Amino acid sequence: MCFAGFAGAQELPKPLSDDAFLQFDPAQARLGQMLFYDPILSGNRNISCSTCHSGAFGSGDGVALSFGEGGIGLGPARIQGTAKVRQSRNAPPLWNLSAIEVRALFHDGRVEVVNGTYQTPAGGRLPDGLTSLLAVQALFPLIARTEMAGDPEENDIALAAFDNAPKAWRLIAARVAEIEGYQSMFDAAYGTDDVDIARIANALAAYIDADFRAQNTPFDRFLSGDEAALSEQQKRGVALFYGDAGCSGCHSGPLFSDQQYYNIGLPTFGPGMTRRFDPVARDVGRMAVSGDRADAYKFRTPFLRNVANTAPYGHNGAYKTLEGIIRHHGDPERGLRSYTRQSVDLPEIDSAVDDFAFVSDPRIQSQIIDGLSIQPKLISSEDLKALVDFLKSLSPSQPKTPFGRPSSVPSGLNMD
Ligand code: HEC
Ligand code: HEC
């Protein structure tokens, strides 16, 4: 289908149908549901995947940079507790990540499929038996110190995670294997109660596939020929998105991402992803993965389905609203230079480190601006409204969550 009637029209995507997704076993999804909500997978038994990827916050956590391991509470109400730092990046939503076309995960794509093989920070130490990129991804929060593992002096998993990821994964699997409630679920899912980390990861992926789909949206109905599925204003938004505003140049296809990397000039703040030789804490995005200076400050084009429910926006949650992040695209330099500490709600932190210093550092600002991959293109306030309204049509009115949040988990630990 082609949206006629405006200059530079681009092909509209196809509706997102079930055959766009990998197939998973429902018994594995049922097991994955329990594992996703169970703090047993964390070093100090105090945080689960669902703490940062919560159904209550569109499968993120509703905070720009939240507290991981050691924090207390959920979403914007989560406080520091014993956490020492904030997360480096915004917890992204999980919608449609089991689609076949997904080939790059994390904001910098450091878990990806290249020529049919998985490339990850674990190099050749990935366990055998992983059946999807999403399963590969699930291995990494488990061994991240500030996400789920904790500090090396606190527990054996974190100690192993420090330099021996396979050992940390074995220890996690051994913990799960000891819990009676899991044995029968492993049996049902895999025909064996032999628990290993690949089976844990595959089950987590199966659960994410089941509960985090954003299909059958008003926009999909429109694509299938139902003109009445969108308002006039939303149709204007479609015309802009696929036309003059140039959004679909990057946010393309049924998932709204080309899965390439761009520097759109978001301000850099937070603890960053400091590399060995970095003089200061900062986040150079894709460059840290590719080693190519041309990739500095580039991040993966985010998927936009259900985006109206996944604030805040950008790799570090710099913008609270869709209006804010879209306006920034129109004039990145202005967005960056006018950004201040007050522009973002960050949870209170008790720390000597000022992780906001770089937002207004002129040298870093110039580096970001010199490397911009997006042309400024002022967006009128009317067009902005139409674009926001269109993006709202990418949310299903009733997302299917066949599993949802369980009332308790097999370990008996408290859920968030
Ligand atoms: C402490 C918060 C936290 C916890 C706990 C956590 N995550 Fe995340 N998750 C994040 C953040 C932050 C990112 C982005 C990190 C980056 O890009 O460097 C992320 C990224 C992801 C992604 C990639 C999304 C994308 O669009 O590329 C997936 C999938 C994911 N997490 C799944 C999980 C699973 C499964 C678990 C449990 C095993 C989990 N997460 C636990 C915070 C968390
Ligand atoms: C040059 C490629 C490119 C173009 C063109 C582009 N975007 Fe983006 N967009 C990105 C990238 C990359 C990010 C994430 C940047 C980051 O996190 O540092 C992003 C982020 C977003 C987000 C935030 C999503 C989230 O979950 O955080 C929205 C919404 C968005 N873009 C909408 C638009 C709209 C509307 C247009 C057209 C006016 C547009 N984009 C044009 C590349 C692009």
XYZ file of C-alpha atoms and ligand atoms in Angstrom:
502
model
C 0.000 0.000 0.000
C 1.286 3.454 -0.836
C 0.079 6.573 0.867
C -0.664 8.891 -2.018
C -1.156 12.613 -2.002
C 2.070 14.046 -0.702
C 5.568 14.645 -1.903
C 8.214 11.992 -1.309
C 5.658 9.379 -0.321
C 7.153 6.204 1.067
C 5.734 2.758 1.089
C 3.632 2.022 4.182
C 4.478 -1.157 6.108
C 2.310 -4.250 6.202
C 0.156 -4.882 9.306
C 2.071 -6.818 11.976
C 0.739 -10.362 11.677
C 1.404 -13.471 13.763
C 3.637 -14.964 11.093
C 6.125 -12.118 11.664
C 7.105 -13.804 14.955
C 9.234 -16.748 15.997
C 7.315 -19.724 17.382
C 7.615 -20.588 21.067
C 6.319 -23.439 23.203
C 3.514 -22.395 25.613
C 4.898 -24.612 28.392
C 8.204 -22.754 28.092
C 6.339 -19.450 28.245
C 4.552 -20.567 31.432
C 7.930 -21.393 33.010
C 9.359 -18.123 31.708
C 6.531 -16.187 33.315
C 7.616 -17.468 36.749
C 11.305 -16.831 36.091
C 10.613 -13.305 34.810
C 8.951 -12.303 38.093
C 11.164 -14.356 40.418
C 14.010 -12.565 42.266
C 15.710 -15.955 42.601
C 17.621 -15.133 39.401
C 19.331 -12.155 41.061
C 22.508 -12.461 43.099
C 21.014 -11.023 46.281
C 17.495 -12.399 45.608
C 16.070 -8.896 45.587
C 15.262 -7.927 41.987
C 13.643 -9.575 38.975
C 13.278 -8.773 35.287
C 9.840 -7.365 36.059
C 11.267 -4.716 38.396
C 12.630 -2.821 35.396
C 10.304 -4.246 32.744
C 6.974 -3.845 34.453
C 3.539 -4.235 32.910
C 2.514 -1.204 34.973
C 4.955 0.982 33.003
C 4.523 -0.291 29.456
C 7.237 -2.951 30.064
C 9.832 -0.353 31.076
C 9.979 1.272 34.508
C 8.726 4.779 33.817
C 11.985 6.367 35.014
C 14.766 7.981 32.974
C 17.590 6.204 34.831
C 16.368 3.982 37.634
C 18.059 2.169 40.495
C 18.795 -1.462 39.776
C 20.107 -3.973 42.287
C 19.681 -2.684 45.858
C 16.937 -0.176 45.050
C 13.578 -0.366 46.813
C 10.125 0.025 45.297
C 8.824 0.169 41.754
C 8.747 2.743 38.965
C 9.066 6.428 39.827
C 8.604 5.558 43.517
C 11.759 3.405 43.563
C 14.411 4.779 45.910
C 18.152 4.238 46.169
C 18.279 1.721 49.040
C 21.759 0.193 48.909
C 22.255 0.919 45.183
C 25.376 2.966 44.528
C 24.632 4.273 41.064
C 21.738 4.817 38.740
C 21.375 2.592 35.684
C 23.429 3.794 32.721
C 20.502 3.756 30.353
C 16.743 3.815 30.218
C 15.073 0.421 30.600
C 13.545 -0.122 27.158
C 10.145 -1.646 26.552
C 9.919 -5.279 25.421
C 7.215 -5.049 22.722
C 7.564 -7.370 19.736
C 11.192 -8.288 20.404
C 10.401 -11.872 19.378
C 9.691 -10.741 15.817
C 11.790 -12.593 13.261
C 13.225 -9.365 11.871
C 14.727 -8.223 15.199
C 18.496 -8.501 14.854
C 19.943 -5.919 17.277
C 19.212 -5.640 20.984
C 20.208 -3.065 23.593
C 20.358 0.650 22.814
C 23.758 0.135 21.194
C 22.957 -3.216 19.530
C 25.724 -5.027 21.408
C 23.685 -8.247 21.314
C 23.066 -8.853 17.629
C 22.909 -11.352 14.811
C 25.589 -10.828 12.173
C 25.708 -13.203 9.203
C 23.691 -15.760 11.093
C 25.842 -15.768 14.233
C 25.290 -14.134 17.614
C 27.691 -11.348 18.511
C 27.690 -10.420 22.179
C 29.953 -9.042 24.904
C 30.452 -12.676 26.018
C 32.369 -13.522 22.847
C 32.754 -17.269 22.475
C 31.530 -18.023 25.992
C 27.822 -18.203 25.204
C 26.158 -21.409 26.373
C 24.876 -23.891 23.785
C 21.181 -24.394 23.135
C 19.934 -20.795 22.880
C 17.079 -20.627 20.394
C 16.592 -16.879 19.810
C 18.370 -13.549 20.016
C 15.953 -12.617 22.764
C 17.130 -15.611 24.781
C 20.752 -14.570 24.231
C 19.898 -11.099 25.514
C 18.298 -12.454 28.705
C 21.690 -13.777 29.838
C 23.193 -10.332 30.288
C 21.075 -8.596 32.950
C 21.731 -11.679 35.119
C 25.458 -11.013 35.258
C 25.371 -7.210 35.286
C 26.526 -5.953 38.646
C 24.138 -3.000 38.935
C 21.185 -4.765 37.345
C 20.753 -8.186 38.964
C 24.059 -9.673 40.149
C 25.083 -7.263 42.904
C 28.607 -6.697 44.182
C 31.263 -9.430 44.208
C 31.596 -9.293 47.988
C 27.869 -9.854 48.431
C 27.222 -13.218 46.749
C 28.877 -16.021 44.781
C 27.037 -15.225 41.550
C 28.302 -11.645 41.476
C 31.793 -12.857 42.360
C 31.807 -15.254 39.412
C 30.129 -12.717 37.105
C 33.104 -10.436 37.607
C 35.362 -12.505 35.344
C 33.704 -15.852 34.674
C 30.234 -15.456 33.169
C 29.727 -19.173 32.412
C 30.334 -19.975 36.069
C 27.850 -17.309 37.182
C 25.245 -18.752 34.804
C 25.857 -22.265 36.177
C 25.377 -21.021 39.735
C 22.079 -19.367 38.806
C 20.836 -22.547 37.132
C 21.846 -24.574 40.196
C 19.797 -22.276 42.418
C 16.719 -22.683 40.260
C 17.207 -26.462 40.118
C 16.928 -26.673 43.912
C 13.427 -25.237 43.965
C 10.807 -27.911 43.851
C 8.160 -25.830 42.092
C 10.441 -25.406 39.107
C 11.242 -29.084 38.578
C 7.807 -30.018 37.242
C 7.688 -26.869 35.129
C 11.015 -27.755 33.499
C 9.683 -31.218 32.890
C 6.572 -29.851 31.191
C 8.576 -27.375 29.125
C 11.573 -29.498 28.122
C 10.762 -33.098 29.030
C 13.573 -33.047 31.607
C 14.141 -31.456 34.988
C 17.744 -30.809 34.062
C 17.973 -27.053 34.587
C 20.558 -25.137 32.599
C 20.961 -21.476 31.764
C 20.005 -21.855 28.093
C 16.679 -23.416 29.105
C 16.145 -20.562 31.560
C 16.899 -17.997 28.863
C 14.747 -19.729 26.237
C 11.828 -19.787 28.684
C 12.250 -16.053 29.422
C 12.176 -15.347 25.672
C 9.050 -17.472 25.240
C 7.317 -15.524 28.000
C 8.309 -12.133 26.557
C 6.956 -13.283 23.207
C 3.620 -14.243 24.753
C 2.942 -11.217 26.941
C 4.599 -8.338 25.089
C 3.023 -8.089 21.668
C 1.729 -4.844 20.244
C -0.373 -5.934 17.273
C -3.920 -5.211 16.057
C -3.567 -1.499 16.615
C -5.766 1.138 14.953
C -2.872 1.713 12.524
C -2.820 -2.003 11.596
C -6.556 -1.847 10.938
C -5.985 1.214 8.779
C -3.257 -0.644 6.866
C -5.711 -3.481 6.288
C -8.047 -1.049 4.552
C -10.245 0.292 7.372
C -10.078 4.033 6.669
C -12.214 4.801 9.701
C -9.656 3.267 12.088
C -7.732 6.578 12.203
C -8.980 10.117 12.805
C -8.345 12.808 10.179
C -5.612 14.226 12.401
C -3.938 10.801 12.657
C -4.064 10.387 8.891
C -2.328 13.734 8.580
C 0.268 12.334 10.979
C 0.700 9.268 8.733
C 1.248 11.512 5.721
C 3.888 13.498 7.603
C 5.602 10.460 9.090
C 5.934 8.753 5.702
C 6.374 12.019 3.832
C 7.667 15.484 4.601
C 8.718 14.881 8.195
C 10.988 12.050 7.017
C 10.444 9.886 10.089
C 10.152 6.624 8.164
C 13.658 7.142 6.785
C 14.790 5.534 10.057
C 11.599 4.360 11.804
C 10.694 2.013 8.945
C 8.926 -1.314 8.529
C 6.238 -2.926 10.673
C 8.282 -2.413 13.874
C 9.240 1.184 13.021
C 12.988 0.724 13.120
C 15.647 0.118 10.497
C 17.840 -1.206 13.366
C 20.648 1.092 12.304
C 22.504 3.593 14.505
C 22.193 7.378 14.534
C 23.268 10.322 16.621
C 20.198 12.483 17.092
C 21.950 14.707 19.620
C 20.401 13.621 22.880
C 22.093 15.124 25.941
C 24.561 12.844 27.662
C 24.019 12.347 31.370
C 24.046 9.522 33.870
C 26.863 7.156 34.811
C 27.392 6.299 31.135
C 29.105 3.227 29.770
C 32.640 4.159 30.599
C 35.306 2.324 28.645
C 38.754 1.539 29.918
C 40.502 4.604 28.552
C 37.694 7.138 28.938
C 38.832 10.144 30.940
C 35.273 10.756 32.161
C 32.018 8.859 32.519
C 30.167 9.096 29.251
C 28.108 7.062 26.836
C 29.421 6.934 23.283
C 26.747 4.432 22.223
C 27.505 2.268 19.207
C 31.134 3.406 19.107
C 31.896 1.296 22.184
C 30.662 -1.768 20.273
C 32.128 -1.140 16.823
C 35.281 0.701 17.842
C 34.583 3.122 15.001
C 34.809 6.825 15.865
C 32.153 7.548 13.253
C 29.705 5.715 15.535
C 30.193 8.086 18.477
C 26.910 8.930 20.259
C 24.901 6.777 17.878
C 22.093 4.610 19.207
C 19.782 2.080 17.609
C 16.604 3.510 16.095
C 14.019 2.515 18.699
C 10.957 0.437 17.812
C 7.840 2.581 18.143
C 4.933 0.221 18.630
C 3.060 1.085 21.838
C 5.355 4.090 22.249
C 2.585 6.227 23.782
C 2.793 3.977 26.859
C 6.557 3.754 27.230
C 7.741 7.155 28.456
C 10.315 8.475 29.109
C 12.074 8.507 25.725
C 15.577 8.194 24.334
C 18.424 5.926 25.465
C 18.688 7.737 28.788
C 15.089 8.803 29.114
C 15.915 12.435 28.369
C 12.362 13.365 27.351
C 9.192 12.823 29.356
C 6.780 13.298 26.467
C 6.392 12.365 22.823
C 6.106 16.095 22.040
C 9.487 16.660 23.679
C 11.413 13.943 21.853
C 9.837 14.749 18.479
C 10.526 18.465 18.846
C 14.121 17.536 19.655
C 14.394 15.612 16.341
C 13.361 18.830 14.542
C 16.171 20.894 16.067
C 18.699 18.659 17.843
C 21.276 21.378 18.424
C 18.797 23.619 20.192
C 17.415 20.629 22.091
C 20.880 19.732 23.295
C 22.082 23.244 24.159
C 18.925 24.176 26.031
C 18.802 20.939 28.015
C 19.326 21.324 31.762
C 19.202 19.267 34.903
C 15.648 20.465 35.392
C 14.571 18.946 32.079
C 14.517 15.441 33.521
C 13.160 13.833 36.696
C 15.873 11.633 38.086
C 15.442 9.812 41.360
C 17.330 11.362 44.289
C 20.786 9.902 44.675
C 23.182 10.085 47.544
C 26.539 10.044 45.770
C 29.644 12.139 45.413
C 29.684 11.635 41.659
C 28.049 14.344 39.575
C 26.687 12.394 36.647
C 25.183 15.510 35.153
C 28.385 17.364 34.417
C 28.514 16.482 30.741
C 25.152 17.688 29.687
C 26.491 21.220 29.546
C 30.172 20.517 28.796
C 30.847 22.619 25.661
C 33.490 20.213 24.334
C 31.222 17.196 24.550
C 28.301 19.201 23.177
C 30.350 20.180 20.111
C 31.427 16.570 19.576
C 27.805 15.471 19.626
C 26.667 18.276 17.333
C 29.504 17.719 14.843
C 28.492 14.081 14.536
C 24.733 14.553 14.154
C 23.121 12.131 11.713
C 19.855 14.028 11.411
C 19.059 17.188 9.483
C 17.263 19.904 11.440
C 13.767 20.355 10.046
C 11.499 22.607 12.054
C 8.232 20.942 12.915
C 5.234 23.283 13.311
C 3.103 22.832 16.401
C 0.218 21.577 14.247
C 2.389 18.966 12.606
C 3.764 17.982 15.989
C 0.232 17.322 17.252
C -0.584 15.237 14.176
C 2.591 13.165 14.605
C 1.886 12.541 18.293
C -1.691 11.555 17.500
C -0.480 9.175 14.835
C 1.983 7.565 17.253
C -0.910 6.983 19.652
C -2.506 4.799 16.970
C 0.389 2.342 17.377
C -0.969 1.043 20.699
C -3.337 -1.917 20.820
C -6.517 -0.966 22.682
C -6.341 -4.224 24.587
C -2.876 -5.797 24.596
C -3.075 -9.566 24.899
C -1.327 -10.787 28.037
C -2.100 -14.487 28.166
C 0.093 -14.939 31.242
C 0.391 -11.630 33.069
C 1.786 -11.158 36.529
C 1.601 -14.273 38.724
C 0.306 -13.996 42.285
C 3.402 -15.752 43.640
C 6.600 -17.379 42.369
C 8.026 -20.868 43.046
C 10.930 -19.595 45.182
C 8.429 -18.034 47.595
C 10.433 -14.797 47.502
C 8.564 -11.492 47.591
C 7.838 -10.039 44.173
C 8.017 -6.274 43.642
C 17.890 -3.032 36.839
C 16.948 -2.926 35.761
C 16.832 -4.090 34.806
C 16.604 -5.417 35.087
C 16.462 -6.068 36.438
C 16.490 -6.075 33.816
N 16.636 -5.180 32.801
Fe 16.413 -5.526 30.835
N 17.171 -3.713 30.438
C 17.458 -2.738 31.358
C 18.182 -1.647 30.713
C 18.658 -0.374 31.395
C 18.342 -2.030 29.361
C 19.090 -1.236 28.280
C 20.572 -1.416 28.495
C 21.449 -0.973 27.351
O 20.959 -0.688 26.259
O 22.672 -0.906 27.551
C 17.668 -3.324 29.217
C 17.525 -3.996 28.009
C 16.790 -5.165 27.865
C 16.419 -5.765 26.601
C 16.750 -5.204 25.227
C 15.601 -4.384 24.706
C 15.880 -3.738 23.385
O 15.004 -3.026 22.874
O 16.976 -3.900 22.841
C 15.743 -6.919 26.888
C 15.153 -7.900 25.903
C 15.711 -7.045 28.323
N 16.338 -5.956 28.889
C 15.191 -8.135 29.006
C 15.421 -8.356 30.365
C 15.233 -9.635 31.034
C 14.753 -10.908 30.374
C 15.574 -9.440 32.335
C 15.633 -10.468 33.448
C 16.529 -11.600 33.205
C 15.934 -8.041 32.483
N 15.863 -7.432 31.255
C 16.281 -7.442 33.676
C 17.130 -2.783 32.683
C 16.874 -3.963 33.371
C 18.074 9.727 11.291
C 17.183 8.701 11.797
C 15.892 9.156 12.463
C 14.879 9.920 11.943
C 14.807 10.545 10.550
C 13.872 10.018 12.976
N 14.272 9.342 14.091
Fe 13.224 9.144 15.783
N 14.834 8.295 16.685
C 16.006 7.940 16.038
C 16.954 7.450 17.013
C 18.349 6.930 16.719
C 16.327 7.538 18.266
C 16.941 7.160 19.616
C 18.099 8.095 19.934
C 18.771 7.857 21.270
O 18.253 7.135 22.113
O 19.865 8.440 21.450
C 14.980 8.047 18.017
C 13.991 8.208 18.983
C 12.661 8.467 18.702
C 11.575 8.365 19.644
C 11.704 7.892 21.087
C 11.367 6.421 21.175
C 11.741 5.767 22.470
O 11.180 4.698 22.780
O 12.627 6.247 23.195
C 10.445 8.759 18.994
C 9.036 8.814 19.569
C 10.820 9.092 17.647
N 12.173 8.892 17.502
C 9.944 9.557 16.676
C 10.380 10.107 15.478
C 9.548 10.910 14.602
C 8.100 11.263 14.857
C 10.329 11.264 13.539
C 9.976 12.193 12.395
C 9.730 13.552 12.805
C 11.631 10.649 13.746
N 11.625 9.987 14.933
C 12.689 10.723 12.843
C 16.258 8.050 14.692
C 15.497 8.808 13.819
